[in-house]
Amino acid sequence: MEGNSTETRPQAANGASTNGSSTDKQTLYAVLQYLRKNNLKETETLLKKEANIQDDDVPKEQQSQNASEVSQALAAYKSEGDPSLYEDFYTNLKNFVEQSLDTYKGELAALLYPVFVQMYLELIYNGHEVAGQIFFIKFSQEQESYYEDDLIKLSTVSKKEHMQGNQLMESFRTSRFVIRMSRESYTQLKRYLQEKKQALLLNIIQERLFIDVYDGLPRTKQQIDVTSGGMSGEARREANKSKVLYGLLKEPDINISLDDDDDADGEDKDKPKKKKQKKDLLSMKKSKNDPNAPSNTRIPLPELKDTDKIEKANAYKEALKRVKITQENKPSICFYTLLNSYENTTSIEISEDSSILSAGFSDAVIKVWSTTPNKLRCMKTGVELDMIDKDVDDVLERMMDDRTASEYKTLCGHSGPVYSTSLSMDKNFLVSSSEDGTVRLWSLLTWSNLVCYKGHISPVWDVTFSPHGHYFASASHDRTARLWATDHYQPLRIFAGHLSDVDSIQFHPNSNYIATGSSDRTVRLWDVLGGNCVRILTGHKGAIHCLRFSPDGRYLASAGVDKTILLWDLANGTLVGQLKGHTGTIYSLSFSRDGSVLASGGMDNCVKLWQVSKVFNSQDSEGDLNVPANVDLNENYEFGSYQTKATPVLCTHFTRRNLLLASGPYTPS
Amino acid sequence: MADPAKVRSAKKHSILSHESMKAIAESVGVSGLQDEASLHLAEDVTYRLKMTIQEAVKLMQHGKRRKLSPADIDNAFKIQNVEPLYGFNAPDFVPFRHASGGGREVFFQEEKELDLQDLINGALPKIPLEVSLKAHWLCIEGEQPAIPENPPPVSKDLQKLESIDPSIKASNDKLQKPKPLAEIARAKHKAKDLVKMKQHATHELSVEQQLYYKEITEACVGADETRRSEALTSLATDPGLHQMLPRFSAFISEGVKVNVVQNNLALLIYLMRMVKSLMDNHNLYLEKYLHELIPAVLTCVVSKQLCMRPDVDNHWALRDFAARLIAQTCKNFSTSTNGIQTRITKMLSATLQNEKAPLASHYGAISGLAELGPEVIKAFIIPRLKIEGGRIKSLTEGALVNSVDRISGDHIKTQLVKLVSPVLKTIRKPPDSVEEYKEEYGFLGNLLYLSVTKLRQQPATTSSQSRPTVTLTQQKPQLLVQTSLGSSLPRTPTTPRTFQTSSSLINRTPGTPTTPGASQKYVILTQGGSSTLTSVSGSFTPTQTVVRVVTNTQSAGATTISTSTPKFLVMPGSQNTGNNNNTNT
């Protein structure tokens, strides 16, 4: 360490001699210009390379960015980066924020964290390790508590060598930190920067930050806190400008089943019609021509088979018997406890019709249980199948081998913990994702592995089937989400953009969009058709472990490590609700079938019920995108909380009749 | 880097020391590592380790666990393209041993040499149980049913809080229920009077709870043994019993009072088993009802007579069982403030010292004391050996011997020898001499000598006697019904002396932790017609316990309790002062 400090000291002295007067804005300006002139002769070629220097009247340290690739540029960069200056500048900025008017204070304070991070990184990058650490210790305590995780990660980076290959670093250096600010606040900031002429600071703010200026009232600290927390700041407003066709497919279920029933099975004709009438009576508002709905052919969807239609018919029948859940009429919860799992259970999933429960374990096994008296059966062998008369009505029933009936089946094939399973709509397939980087497709007729999808190179955290079948999507540690089709061994789309692990993934009810939640604390919505990101939703303060679309497709609920559920309006990408109350990581969300109630469960061994219809009702009018979210986020929507004995809740699921199912492994301490 | 390392807060900036780098380098055969190099290594290794741990935490979160496991670290290595460590298992506790020498301190994990032969030939570890799925109702229309699968509706802590300050419960109830108009009016009235009134905590039972109470009490004292064991299991495991606890407590207490008088051994045994079940239920805050339960249990330990035919019936087993219950009570609930153990010991030794008390009571007292541990035996039983021996001798070998006395004498004799010998063995130094024993312990000296010498020869491990299991053979339970009152009471009702002792035991020492203030307790058990059982209690205090059984008056003299249950328990005539003689006012 002696070597280091002696190295840094002369530089410090140098810096002091050149920049000692630089606190005075005019002199600084002059000196920097002079330096640039002087250096031009020596590093003329370099500066040509750095062609993107802007000819503003204030000099910029463009080198830092290019230097990450060009090490020769380091020398020039070093001479300017006097470590003591960083501290002064940061303190100066802090004082400015503190002394500014209360109205602007909140927005201006948002600058402090990114500036702090960038200054620290520059210090470290330029080898001022000691100065960097002192800087870190001095100011890291003042940062917002929700950046704690990143700060811990940042503190591990104490040498230039560490910066390479560090995920957090990459995201800080490659993407700009977004700060949303009202025009008034921005004017304040501009004035301050012009007065002070602190090259360092100006460089950071101009090059590393993106200040998204809007016309309107400055937001309060509280309002800012609600939407900040993302690894790269808030979402730019342009990012959420594009239109999202969040409506459901044009009554796809009913229309298709109706039409097809008319064409195909005549005997079912009157049945669905009746259903349709009753269906309209239900609270599900299904206008005939929803302007927000994508056309049914926007992405190719598989045609419904006869069995699917029967299933749909059953679903409608069941839906008619649905109970309405209100504050007075609370739901019943049936809890499926996994016993003797020894902290091995990594995921639990219940099929849409609530008849099958699948669980993934850390010993690479998947177990599938039947929750109904109908046992799970295997299909007969080929020879036996040949002998079946194919024209019989109950041919499907005859295909199954009763001798193989059992309460549960085990699927072996993965070589690492199974982090997620998902059942297809027709209950014929199951996809699973594992630590071994593969996604596997299993047949629930033969109970065997059909396809192994290799594409992700790191653990695959989550996988989900499209509500229309055929497609499924996976989310991985490699920071991508991928869209697959069961008949392609390669992904159809790769959704890249998240700055950290993609922890959770969910299909929109209309299958045209995919939502992903990530460790970079943002939720993104991707268009399946174009593969582009159409929404970036910031506000979470921790990794996002579960996502769920409301049944009408307009809202999205997300939750995770930060123990908070956030509700988003996809129409304009605004935050509409914040549900606090859990005391552990939330691993499961589920909307009731009518969308009025949200159930959540997590590591705090608790199932909670939230009256989200209240939130949505207050949001019916389309909000103005330019006006920041101004929702009363402190209102308490919780109306039920049910503790289990010692069972984390890994899965919640509403049956078609709105009975709540929940499941988890019993883990006594 | 040493200076800033000191400044850094330990949480975020801990770093491996360069000494450990050197130690690790040596362990892999690199000696003479330069200071500079080890410093750099330490920093870099720290960084890599932290990165690995950050990755591992992600794996833990996705594994839905709260604890980081070695598998997470392995997989984190895998993600980072580092070869994982092989052969690490996951014991809960990794013992690090400390060694120092040559001016260095090292912590290391001891690796034992294993004999492969042993591993191959050794028994295979148990196959872990198969994962299974079990469904239960977490909640039914918003109400969480009180079943063992769910957490107790009112936690033990809350029960305790309520028992200390009943107003908490009252306020909790009030929060849930809107106040009836009458109550508001009363409250206003109260305010006018300016008299500070204690709030009444009402214990209302729902219809289901009443049904449950009825079923359980019926099953517990009924004839069907399978139903009884079911009921007892329910009492021992169900989480939602605290509302009914006052009733169960009263049921047991009253039941013992009645059946001691009736000499109904079977029912007494059933009631003791109920006490046992209640004590086994971890969800109950039993402290509040000890003032009722302890006297009842003690009665079964030391009562003069517990059965119809003392010469034939095995009331000894009941006494032993109750003695164990008392010992369990002491173990679970005795604190320095309530002094339960002291008071129980005092009461039992008083019985033992009472020359006039029958032998059966002495037997009970001896069992009870012996259950409290060897120290108690040493202090209270051994000094009495000689006197006790003399008494047994006079009663069993005298001219006028009746069979009851003889059997009692034999039981005490064997009990004393069994219980005292192990203690004597430890406090007396060998060699033992018959003469000394006879000198010190009189009549029993010879037997004790034999037993102690026998014990000395046995290896130490087998000397601990196996406890008798609680299998009680008993006669068919008789249901005492009101109509059989006359026939079932041919004997003169014996006054259970023990009630005096037990009540005096409580009277002597006021102020158990569960007794805020001193007032009276009324248990009002209404007639079967009314649907709710309401016990209004000013506050629970054992110091001055008044049990008034309010019933219908048409059955003159005979007092029935708990009329919501079938009337199989009958209070004897009210002239029986033994039951109520602890009225203090």
PDB file of N, CA, C and O in Angstrom, chain A residues 586-613:
ATOM      1  N   ILE A 586     -41.555 -11.924  -1.899  1.00  0.00           N
ATOM      2  CA  ILE A 586     -42.819 -12.408  -2.458  1.00  0.00           C
ATOM      3  C   ILE A 586     -42.499 -13.281  -3.664  1.00  0.00           C
ATOM      4  O   ILE A 586     -41.777 -12.864  -4.562  1.00  0.00           O
ATOM      5  N   TYR A 587     -43.003 -14.504  -3.655  1.00  0.00           N
ATOM      6  CA  TYR A 587     -42.701 -15.422  -4.751  1.00  0.00           C
ATOM      7  C   TYR A 587     -43.925 -15.745  -5.585  1.00  0.00           C
ATOM      8  O   TYR A 587     -43.821 -16.470  -6.558  1.00  0.00           O
ATOM      9  N   SER A 588     -45.057 -15.239  -5.167  1.00  0.00           N
ATOM     10  CA  SER A 588     -46.241 -15.665  -5.892  1.00  0.00           C
ATOM     11  C   SER A 588     -47.313 -14.579  -5.886  1.00  0.00           C
ATOM     12  O   SER A 588     -47.559 -13.947  -4.865  1.00  0.00           O
ATOM     13  N   LEU A 589     -47.916 -14.394  -7.055  1.00  0.00           N
ATOM     14  CA  LEU A 589     -49.029 -13.460  -7.193  1.00  0.00           C
ATOM     15  C   LEU A 589     -50.111 -14.168  -7.992  1.00  0.00           C
ATOM     16  O   LEU A 589     -49.818 -15.025  -8.819  1.00  0.00           O
ATOM     17  N   SER A 590     -51.336 -13.796  -7.725  1.00  0.00           N
ATOM     18  CA  SER A 590     -52.402 -14.384  -8.511  1.00  0.00           C
ATOM     19  C   SER A 590     -53.620 -13.473  -8.473  1.00  0.00           C
ATOM     20  O   SER A 590     -54.041 -13.047  -7.403  1.00  0.00           O
ATOM     21  N   PHE A 591     -54.147 -13.186  -9.653  1.00  0.00           N
ATOM     22  CA  PHE A 591     -55.375 -12.411  -9.725  1.00  0.00           C
ATOM     23  C   PHE A 591     -56.564 -13.348  -9.637  1.00  0.00           C
ATOM     24  O   PHE A 591     -56.522 -14.461 -10.190  1.00  0.00           O
ATOM     25  N   SER A 592     -57.610 -12.898  -8.971  1.00  0.00           N
ATOM     26  CA  SER A 592     -58.835 -13.685  -9.010  1.00  0.00           C
ATOM     27  C   SER A 592     -59.362 -13.645 -10.436  1.00  0.00           C
ATOM     28  O   SER A 592     -58.992 -12.777 -11.228  1.00  0.00           O
ATOM     29  N   ARG A 593     -60.240 -14.594 -10.756  1.00  0.00           N
ATOM     30  CA  ARG A 593     -60.637 -14.713 -12.159  1.00  0.00           C
ATOM     31  C   ARG A 593     -61.390 -13.494 -12.667  1.00  0.00           C
ATOM     32  O   ARG A 593     -61.421 -13.228 -13.855  1.00  0.00           O
ATOM     33  N   ASP A 594     -62.006 -12.748 -11.763  1.00  0.00           N
ATOM     34  CA  ASP A 594     -62.668 -11.524 -12.214  1.00  0.00           C
ATOM     35  C   ASP A 594     -61.748 -10.312 -12.084  1.00  0.00           C
ATOM     36  O   ASP A 594     -62.141  -9.196 -12.391  1.00  0.00           O
ATOM     37  N   GLY A 595     -60.537 -10.526 -11.617  1.00  0.00           N
ATOM     38  CA  GLY A 595     -59.566  -9.443 -11.579  1.00  0.00           C
ATOM     39  C   GLY A 595     -59.739  -8.464 -10.440  1.00  0.00           C
ATOM     40  O   GLY A 595     -59.052  -7.447 -10.400  1.00  0.00           O
ATOM     41  N   SER A 596     -60.624  -8.740  -9.515  1.00  0.00           N
ATOM     42  CA  SER A 596     -60.883  -7.746  -8.475  1.00  0.00           C
ATOM     43  C   SER A 596     -59.984  -7.932  -7.267  1.00  0.00           C
ATOM     44  O   SER A 596     -59.822  -7.025  -6.464  1.00  0.00           O
ATOM     45  N   VAL A 597     -59.433  -9.119  -7.121  1.00  0.00           N
ATOM     46  CA  VAL A 597     -58.649  -9.415  -5.928  1.00  0.00           C
ATOM     47  C   VAL A 597     -57.300  -9.978  -6.356  1.00  0.00           C
ATOM     48  O   VAL A 597     -57.208 -10.723  -7.325  1.00  0.00           O
ATOM     49  N   LEU A 598     -56.278  -9.567  -5.638  1.00  0.00           N
ATOM     50  CA  LEU A 598     -54.943 -10.109  -5.883  1.00  0.00           C
ATOM     51  C   LEU A 598     -54.516 -10.878  -4.647  1.00  0.00           C
ATOM     52  O   LEU A 598     -54.671 -10.393  -3.527  1.00  0.00           O
ATOM     53  N   ALA A 599     -54.017 -12.079  -4.855  1.00  0.00           N
ATOM     54  CA  ALA A 599     -53.484 -12.859  -3.736  1.00  0.00           C
ATOM     55  C   ALA A 599     -51.981 -12.943  -3.893  1.00  0.00           C
ATOM     56  O   ALA A 599     -51.471 -13.055  -4.995  1.00  0.00           O
ATOM     57  N   SER A 600     -51.295 -12.852  -2.785  1.00  0.00           N
ATOM     58  CA  SER A 600     -49.841 -12.914  -2.844  1.00  0.00           C
ATOM     59  C   SER A 600     -49.332 -13.803  -1.728  1.00  0.00           C
ATOM     60  O   SER A 600     -49.972 -13.945  -0.691  1.00  0.00           O
ATOM     61  N   GLY A 601     -48.199 -14.391  -1.955  1.00  0.00           N
ATOM     62  CA  GLY A 601     -47.603 -15.255  -0.934  1.00  0.00           C
ATOM     63  C   GLY A 601     -46.104 -15.216  -1.055  1.00  0.00           C
ATOM     64  O   GLY A 601     -45.568 -14.893  -2.113  1.00  0.00           O
ATOM     65  N   GLY A 602     -45.437 -15.503   0.041  1.00  0.00           N
ATOM     66  CA  GLY A 602     -43.986 -15.449  -0.018  1.00  0.00           C
ATOM     67  C   GLY A 602     -43.305 -16.113   1.144  1.00  0.00           C
ATOM     68  O   GLY A 602     -43.897 -16.952   1.837  1.00  0.00           O
ATOM     69  N   MET A 603     -42.068 -15.718   1.327  1.00  0.00           N
ATOM     70  CA  MET A 603     -41.226 -16.370   2.322  1.00  0.00           C
ATOM     71  C   MET A 603     -41.667 -16.057   3.752  1.00  0.00           C
ATOM     72  O   MET A 603     -41.175 -16.659   4.694  1.00  0.00           O
ATOM     73  N   ASP A 604     -42.531 -15.077   3.939  1.00  0.00           N
ATOM     74  CA  ASP A 604     -42.979 -14.779   5.300  1.00  0.00           C
ATOM     75  C   ASP A 604     -44.118 -15.709   5.727  1.00  0.00           C
ATOM     76  O   ASP A 604     -44.818 -15.428   6.697  1.00  0.00           O
ATOM     77  N   ASN A 605     -44.295 -16.801   5.023  1.00  0.00           N
ATOM     78  CA  ASN A 605     -45.296 -17.822   5.369  1.00  0.00           C
ATOM     79  C   ASN A 605     -46.697 -17.243   5.440  1.00  0.00           C
ATOM     80  O   ASN A 605     -47.453 -17.535   6.361  1.00  0.00           O
ATOM     81  N   CYS A 606     -47.020 -16.407   4.498  1.00  0.00           N
ATOM     82  CA  CYS A 606     -48.272 -15.675   4.627  1.00  0.00           C
ATOM     83  C   CYS A 606     -48.946 -15.549   3.264  1.00  0.00           C
ATOM     84  O   CYS A 606     -48.287 -15.310   2.256  1.00  0.00           O
ATOM     85  N   VAL A 607     -50.247 -15.758   3.249  1.00  0.00           N
ATOM     86  CA  VAL A 607     -51.034 -15.457   2.062  1.00  0.00           C
ATOM     87  C   VAL A 607     -51.781 -14.174   2.358  1.00  0.00           C
ATOM     88  O   VAL A 607     -52.439 -14.065   3.389  1.00  0.00           O
ATOM     89  N   LYS A 608     -51.657 -13.201   1.464  1.00  0.00           N
ATOM     90  CA  LYS A 608     -52.363 -11.943   1.689  1.00  0.00           C
ATOM     91  C   LYS A 608     -53.305 -11.677   0.513  1.00  0.00           C
ATOM     92  O   LYS A 608     -53.025 -12.052  -0.623  1.00  0.00           O
ATOM     93  N   LEU A 609     -54.415 -11.049   0.833  1.00  0.00           N
ATOM     94  CA  LEU A 609     -55.404 -10.710  -0.186  1.00  0.00           C
ATOM     95  C   LEU A 609     -55.498  -9.192  -0.289  1.00  0.00           C
ATOM     96  O   LEU A 609     -55.509  -8.494   0.725  1.00  0.00           O
ATOM     97  N   TRP A 610     -55.577  -8.724  -1.515  1.00  0.00           N
ATOM     98  CA  TRP A 610     -55.600  -7.280  -1.746  1.00  0.00           C
ATOM     99  C   TRP A 610     -56.797  -6.944  -2.626  1.00  0.00           C
ATOM    100  O   TRP A 610     -57.049  -7.617  -3.621  1.00  0.00           O
ATOM    101  N   GLN A 611     -57.476  -5.885  -2.233  1.00  0.00           N
ATOM    102  CA  GLN A 611     -58.644  -5.442  -2.998  1.00  0.00           C
ATOM    103  C   GLN A 611     -58.160  -4.522  -4.105  1.00  0.00           C
ATOM    104  O   GLN A 611     -58.193  -3.302  -3.965  1.00  0.00           O
ATOM    105  N   VAL A 612     -57.697  -5.105  -5.220  1.00  0.00           N
ATOM    106  CA  VAL A 612     -57.087  -4.271  -6.248  1.00  0.00           C
ATOM    107  C   VAL A 612     -58.122  -3.597  -7.135  1.00  0.00           C
ATOM    108  O   VAL A 612     -57.806  -2.648  -7.834  1.00  0.00           O
ATOM    109  N   SER A 613     -59.359  -4.062  -7.089  1.00  0.00           N
ATOM    110  CA  SER A 613     -60.371  -3.418  -7.933  1.00  0.00           C
ATOM    111  C   SER A 613     -60.505  -1.942  -7.565  1.00  0.00           C
ATOM    112  O   SER A 613     -60.747  -1.101  -8.427  1.00  0.00           O
TER     113      SER A 613
END
